[in-house]
């Protein structure tokens, strides 16, 4: 969807062995190097790029983010350009989740599409835990990238009844956030199961990703307290 609209999108690659994600890679061609530009549509950023001199910090560089299970580290580096060789680390730097654990200061992400996620319910949850900032609605696995890079703190996807999550929509992002220091579970706090084929079977209520245990616990508790009245 993001690709079709000229907005944010990702190209995702993961390696799963015995039901466990061991390597994840996110290619993010439009990911801005400035956090304050992340929520702007790509078409608007094209206008800005004509007004602001190109530097290594500008949005249009894009990036690749990757991690290996057990390494305790995730890495981010600019996309390759003409006359540059892919020799690691090639300007790679460590990606780390934000240290913010106060909900009032946190930024939360949710999918753009309303068809497979309830914006009204997540809005209510955000209010209940004092997530005051405007939600960052982005396509694809950009929300995983934003949390891993410290540009957002919470991702909530609370799906409507009958919706089934596909493993390729989450695998790479999950391991990258985990190795960058974050937490990803279903909305009851259980680990995601990538061993059942093309779909994430057994997900309870939805998916929650956070920068750390403090925020994660507050979101899970809020979901639990509000779920009966959610009608999802």
Tab-separated table of C-alpha atoms in Angstrom:
chain	number	residue	atom	x	y	z
A	1	UNK	CA	0.000	0.000	0.000
A	2	UNK	CA	2.743	2.460	0.891
A	3	UNK	CA	4.592	1.682	-2.336
A	4	UNK	CA	1.468	2.265	-4.420
A	5	UNK	CA	0.821	5.609	-2.738
A	6	UNK	CA	4.400	6.873	-2.980
A	7	UNK	CA	4.667	6.767	0.802
A	8	UNK	CA	6.587	4.666	3.329
A	9	UNK	CA	7.094	0.988	2.556
A	10	UNK	CA	9.539	-1.794	3.335
A	11	UNK	CA	11.151	-4.725	1.569
A	12	UNK	CA	11.382	-7.482	4.145
A	13	UNK	CA	13.548	-10.579	4.435
A	14	UNK	CA	13.710	-13.083	7.276
A	15	UNK	CA	15.190	-16.512	7.929
A	16	UNK	CA	13.133	-18.873	10.076
A	17	UNK	CA	14.653	-22.118	11.388
A	18	UNK	CA	12.590	-24.605	13.374
A	19	UNK	CA	9.899	-22.004	13.888
A	20	UNK	CA	12.293	-19.383	15.235
A	21	UNK	CA	13.262	-16.181	13.423
A	22	UNK	CA	17.055	-16.054	13.319
A	23	UNK	CA	17.751	-13.232	10.841
A	24	UNK	CA	15.705	-10.195	9.848
A	25	UNK	CA	16.316	-7.462	7.281
A	26	UNK	CA	14.179	-4.395	6.537
A	27	UNK	CA	14.873	-2.322	3.442
A	28	UNK	CA	13.239	1.093	3.923
A	29	UNK	CA	13.748	3.158	0.733
A	30	UNK	CA	11.810	6.211	1.955
A	31	UNK	CA	12.699	6.144	5.639
A	32	UNK	CA	13.796	9.654	6.678
A	33	UNK	CA	16.923	10.222	8.681
A	34	UNK	CA	15.069	12.911	10.637
A	35	UNK	CA	12.383	11.757	13.083
A	36	UNK	CA	10.246	14.877	12.625
A	37	UNK	CA	9.774	14.003	8.930
A	38	UNK	CA	8.664	10.418	9.528
A	39	UNK	CA	4.930	11.172	9.640
A	40	UNK	CA	4.937	13.283	6.460
A	41	UNK	CA	3.752	11.780	3.220
A	42	UNK	CA	6.464	11.008	0.700
A	43	UNK	CA	5.049	13.496	-1.825
A	44	UNK	CA	5.445	16.325	0.705
A	45	UNK	CA	8.989	15.241	1.492
A	46	UNK	CA	9.848	15.485	-2.199
A	47	UNK	CA	8.890	19.158	-2.048
A	48	UNK	CA	10.962	19.682	1.104
A	49	UNK	CA	13.973	18.029	-0.509
A	50	UNK	CA	13.991	20.712	-3.195
A	51	UNK	CA	14.052	23.441	-0.567
A	52	UNK	CA	16.666	21.951	1.765
A	53	UNK	CA	20.221	21.185	0.585
A	54	UNK	CA	20.996	17.464	0.350
A	55	UNK	CA	23.125	16.203	3.236
A	56	UNK	CA	23.805	12.845	4.818
A	57	UNK	CA	20.921	13.574	7.210
A	58	UNK	CA	18.189	14.134	4.640
A	59	UNK	CA	15.170	11.904	4.396
A	60	UNK	CA	15.735	10.572	0.872
A	61	UNK	CA	18.750	8.429	1.722
A	62	UNK	CA	16.639	5.534	2.943
A	63	UNK	CA	18.174	2.747	5.006
A	64	UNK	CA	18.593	-0.952	5.646
A	65	UNK	CA	18.051	-2.305	9.175
A	66	UNK	CA	19.067	-5.827	10.155
A	67	UNK	CA	19.660	-8.132	13.104
A	68	UNK	CA	20.699	-11.684	13.964
A	69	UNK	CA	19.148	-13.584	16.854
A	70	UNK	CA	21.275	-13.729	19.949
A	71	UNK	CA	23.588	-10.898	18.907
A	72	UNK	CA	21.964	-8.361	21.204
A	73	UNK	CA	22.386	-5.736	18.487
A	74	UNK	CA	20.521	-4.356	15.485
A	75	UNK	CA	22.184	-2.295	12.783
A	76	UNK	CA	21.098	0.515	10.478
A	77	UNK	CA	22.930	1.887	7.467
A	78	UNK	CA	22.126	4.126	4.475
A	79	UNK	CA	21.073	2.572	1.204
A	80	UNK	CA	23.932	2.010	-1.209
A	81	UNK	CA	24.631	4.599	-3.877
A	82	UNK	CA	26.705	4.753	-7.041
A	83	UNK	CA	30.433	4.081	-6.537
A	84	UNK	CA	29.930	2.791	-2.985
A	85	UNK	CA	30.867	-0.761	-2.143
A	86	UNK	CA	29.024	-3.035	0.244
A	87	UNK	CA	31.827	-3.580	2.723
A	88	UNK	CA	30.594	-3.929	6.286
A	89	UNK	CA	30.139	-1.795	8.306
A	90	UNK	CA	29.770	0.694	5.419
A	91	UNK	CA	28.546	3.517	7.680
A	92	UNK	CA	26.430	1.091	9.692
A	93	UNK	CA	25.615	2.155	13.219
A	94	UNK	CA	23.869	0.348	16.013
A	95	UNK	CA	20.098	0.804	16.195
A	96	UNK	CA	18.657	0.975	19.690
A	97	UNK	CA	15.172	1.425	21.058
A	98	UNK	CA	14.244	4.621	22.852
A	99	UNK	CA	14.845	4.918	26.593
A	100	UNK	CA	11.449	6.614	27.061
A	101	UNK	CA	9.196	4.645	29.412
A	102	UNK	CA	6.776	7.434	30.316
A	103	UNK	CA	3.601	6.976	28.236
A	104	UNK	CA	3.001	10.726	28.197
A	105	UNK	CA	6.234	11.184	26.223
A	106	UNK	CA	5.887	8.126	23.991
A	107	UNK	CA	4.900	7.987	20.328
A	108	UNK	CA	2.744	5.059	19.259
A	109	UNK	CA	2.343	3.546	15.810
A	110	UNK	CA	-0.618	1.831	14.238
A	111	UNK	CA	-1.476	0.625	10.713
A	112	UNK	CA	-2.917	3.080	8.208
A	113	UNK	CA	-5.544	0.587	7.035
A	114	UNK	CA	-8.695	0.489	9.149
A	115	UNK	CA	-9.808	-2.811	7.625
A	116	UNK	CA	-7.488	-4.933	9.750
A	117	UNK	CA	-7.043	-2.795	12.879
A	118	UNK	CA	-9.423	-0.856	15.105
A	119	UNK	CA	-8.287	2.766	15.319
A	120	UNK	CA	-11.077	3.650	17.723
A	121	UNK	CA	-10.059	0.943	20.187
A	122	UNK	CA	-6.365	1.825	20.057
A	123	UNK	CA	-7.292	5.484	20.513
A	124	UNK	CA	-9.175	4.558	23.676
A	125	UNK	CA	-6.262	2.461	24.907
A	126	UNK	CA	-3.834	5.281	24.222
A	127	UNK	CA	-5.993	7.631	26.273
A	128	UNK	CA	-6.257	5.150	29.149
A	129	UNK	CA	-2.477	4.863	29.525
A	130	UNK	CA	-1.869	8.591	28.851
A	131	UNK	CA	-0.275	8.212	25.407
A	132	UNK	CA	-0.751	11.874	24.576
A	133	UNK	CA	1.121	12.218	21.274
A	134	UNK	CA	-0.631	11.978	17.924
A	135	UNK	CA	-0.468	8.402	16.596
A	136	UNK	CA	2.029	7.686	13.839
A	137	UNK	CA	0.083	5.836	11.135
A	138	UNK	CA	2.425	4.167	8.682
A	139	UNK	CA	2.370	1.355	6.139
A	140	UNK	CA	4.168	-1.955	6.101
A	141	UNK	CA	6.851	-2.764	8.697
A	142	UNK	CA	7.857	0.879	9.057
A	143	UNK	CA	6.407	0.780	12.585
A	144	UNK	CA	8.926	-1.926	13.511
A	145	UNK	CA	11.722	0.155	12.008
A	146	UNK	CA	10.594	3.265	13.905
A	147	UNK	CA	10.646	1.460	17.267
A	148	UNK	CA	13.982	-0.271	16.619
A	149	UNK	CA	15.576	3.061	15.682
A	150	UNK	CA	14.176	4.934	18.686
A	151	UNK	CA	11.778	7.072	16.641
A	152	UNK	CA	8.663	5.610	18.310
A	153	UNK	CA	7.972	3.661	21.474
A	154	UNK	CA	4.766	1.639	21.011
A	155	UNK	CA	3.100	-0.305	18.187
A	156	UNK	CA	-0.418	-1.643	18.630
A	157	UNK	CA	-2.305	-3.709	16.073
A	158	UNK	CA	-5.553	-4.987	17.522
A	159	UNK	CA	-7.257	-6.827	14.714
A	160	UNK	CA	-10.929	-7.369	14.095
A	161	UNK	CA	-12.369	-10.833	14.627
A	162	UNK	CA	-11.404	-13.308	11.894
A	163	UNK	CA	-8.328	-11.444	10.670
A	164	UNK	CA	-5.228	-13.664	10.410
A	165	UNK	CA	-1.728	-12.214	10.561
A	166	UNK	CA	0.799	-13.457	8.006
A	167	UNK	CA	4.277	-14.313	9.241
A	168	UNK	CA	6.024	-12.294	6.514
A	169	UNK	CA	4.318	-9.122	7.755
A	170	UNK	CA	6.059	-9.410	11.123
A	171	UNK	CA	9.017	-11.827	11.254
A	172	UNK	CA	11.834	-9.472	10.247
A	173	UNK	CA	10.513	-6.595	12.336
A	174	UNK	CA	10.056	-8.726	15.447
A	175	UNK	CA	13.646	-9.936	15.623
A	176	UNK	CA	15.024	-6.478	14.841
A	177	UNK	CA	13.090	-4.878	17.703
A	178	UNK	CA	14.031	-7.682	20.079
A	179	UNK	CA	17.744	-7.434	19.288
A	180	UNK	CA	17.549	-3.632	19.523
A	181	UNK	CA	16.300	-4.033	23.100
A	182	UNK	CA	12.521	-4.007	22.697
A	183	UNK	CA	9.640	-6.386	23.400
A	184	UNK	CA	7.109	-7.900	20.948
A	185	UNK	CA	4.246	-10.221	21.965
A	186	UNK	CA	0.601	-10.793	21.286
A	187	UNK	CA	-1.819	-8.571	23.181
A	188	UNK	CA	-1.982	-10.975	26.120
A	189	UNK	CA	1.791	-10.954	26.507
A	190	UNK	CA	2.590	-14.311	24.879
A	191	UNK	CA	5.452	-14.756	22.363
A	192	UNK	CA	4.531	-14.838	18.661
A	193	UNK	CA	4.637	-18.336	17.159
A	194	UNK	CA	6.282	-18.549	13.711
A	195	UNK	CA	6.210	-22.345	13.553
A	196	UNK	CA	2.676	-22.945	12.199
A	197	UNK	CA	3.086	-22.097	8.513
A	198	UNK	CA	2.068	-18.951	6.671
A	199	UNK	CA	-0.026	-17.484	9.479
A	200	UNK	CA	0.670	-16.468	13.059
A	201	UNK	CA	-1.644	-18.943	14.715
A	202	UNK	CA	-2.831	-18.562	18.281
A	203	UNK	CA	-2.485	-14.797	18.490
A	204	UNK	CA	-4.625	-13.485	21.315
A	205	UNK	CA	-6.317	-10.185	20.454
A	206	UNK	CA	-3.489	-8.625	18.445
A	207	UNK	CA	0.163	-7.584	18.491
A	208	UNK	CA	1.946	-5.169	20.816
A	209	UNK	CA	5.534	-3.979	20.431
A	210	UNK	CA	7.249	-1.653	22.891
A	211	UNK	CA	10.670	-0.268	23.674
A	212	UNK	CA	10.794	-1.996	27.042
A	213	UNK	CA	9.021	-3.974	29.728
A	214	UNK	CA	7.537	-0.966	31.567
A	215	UNK	CA	5.559	0.365	28.620
A	216	UNK	CA	4.723	-3.131	27.445
A	217	UNK	CA	3.181	-4.105	30.769
A	218	UNK	CA	1.026	-0.972	30.843
A	219	UNK	CA	-0.293	-1.594	27.318
A	220	UNK	CA	-1.033	-5.268	28.001
A	221	UNK	CA	-2.872	-4.383	31.221
A	222	UNK	CA	-4.917	-1.729	29.391
A	223	UNK	CA	-5.882	-4.165	26.634
A	224	UNK	CA	-6.932	-6.729	29.216
A	225	UNK	CA	-9.047	-4.199	31.108
A	226	UNK	CA	-10.812	-2.906	27.988
A	227	UNK	CA	-11.169	-6.006	25.811
A	228	UNK	CA	-14.622	-7.186	26.904
A	229	UNK	CA	-16.190	-3.900	25.802
A	230	UNK	CA	-14.162	-3.622	22.574
A	231	UNK	CA	-16.558	-5.635	20.328
A	232	UNK	CA	-13.572	-6.839	18.278
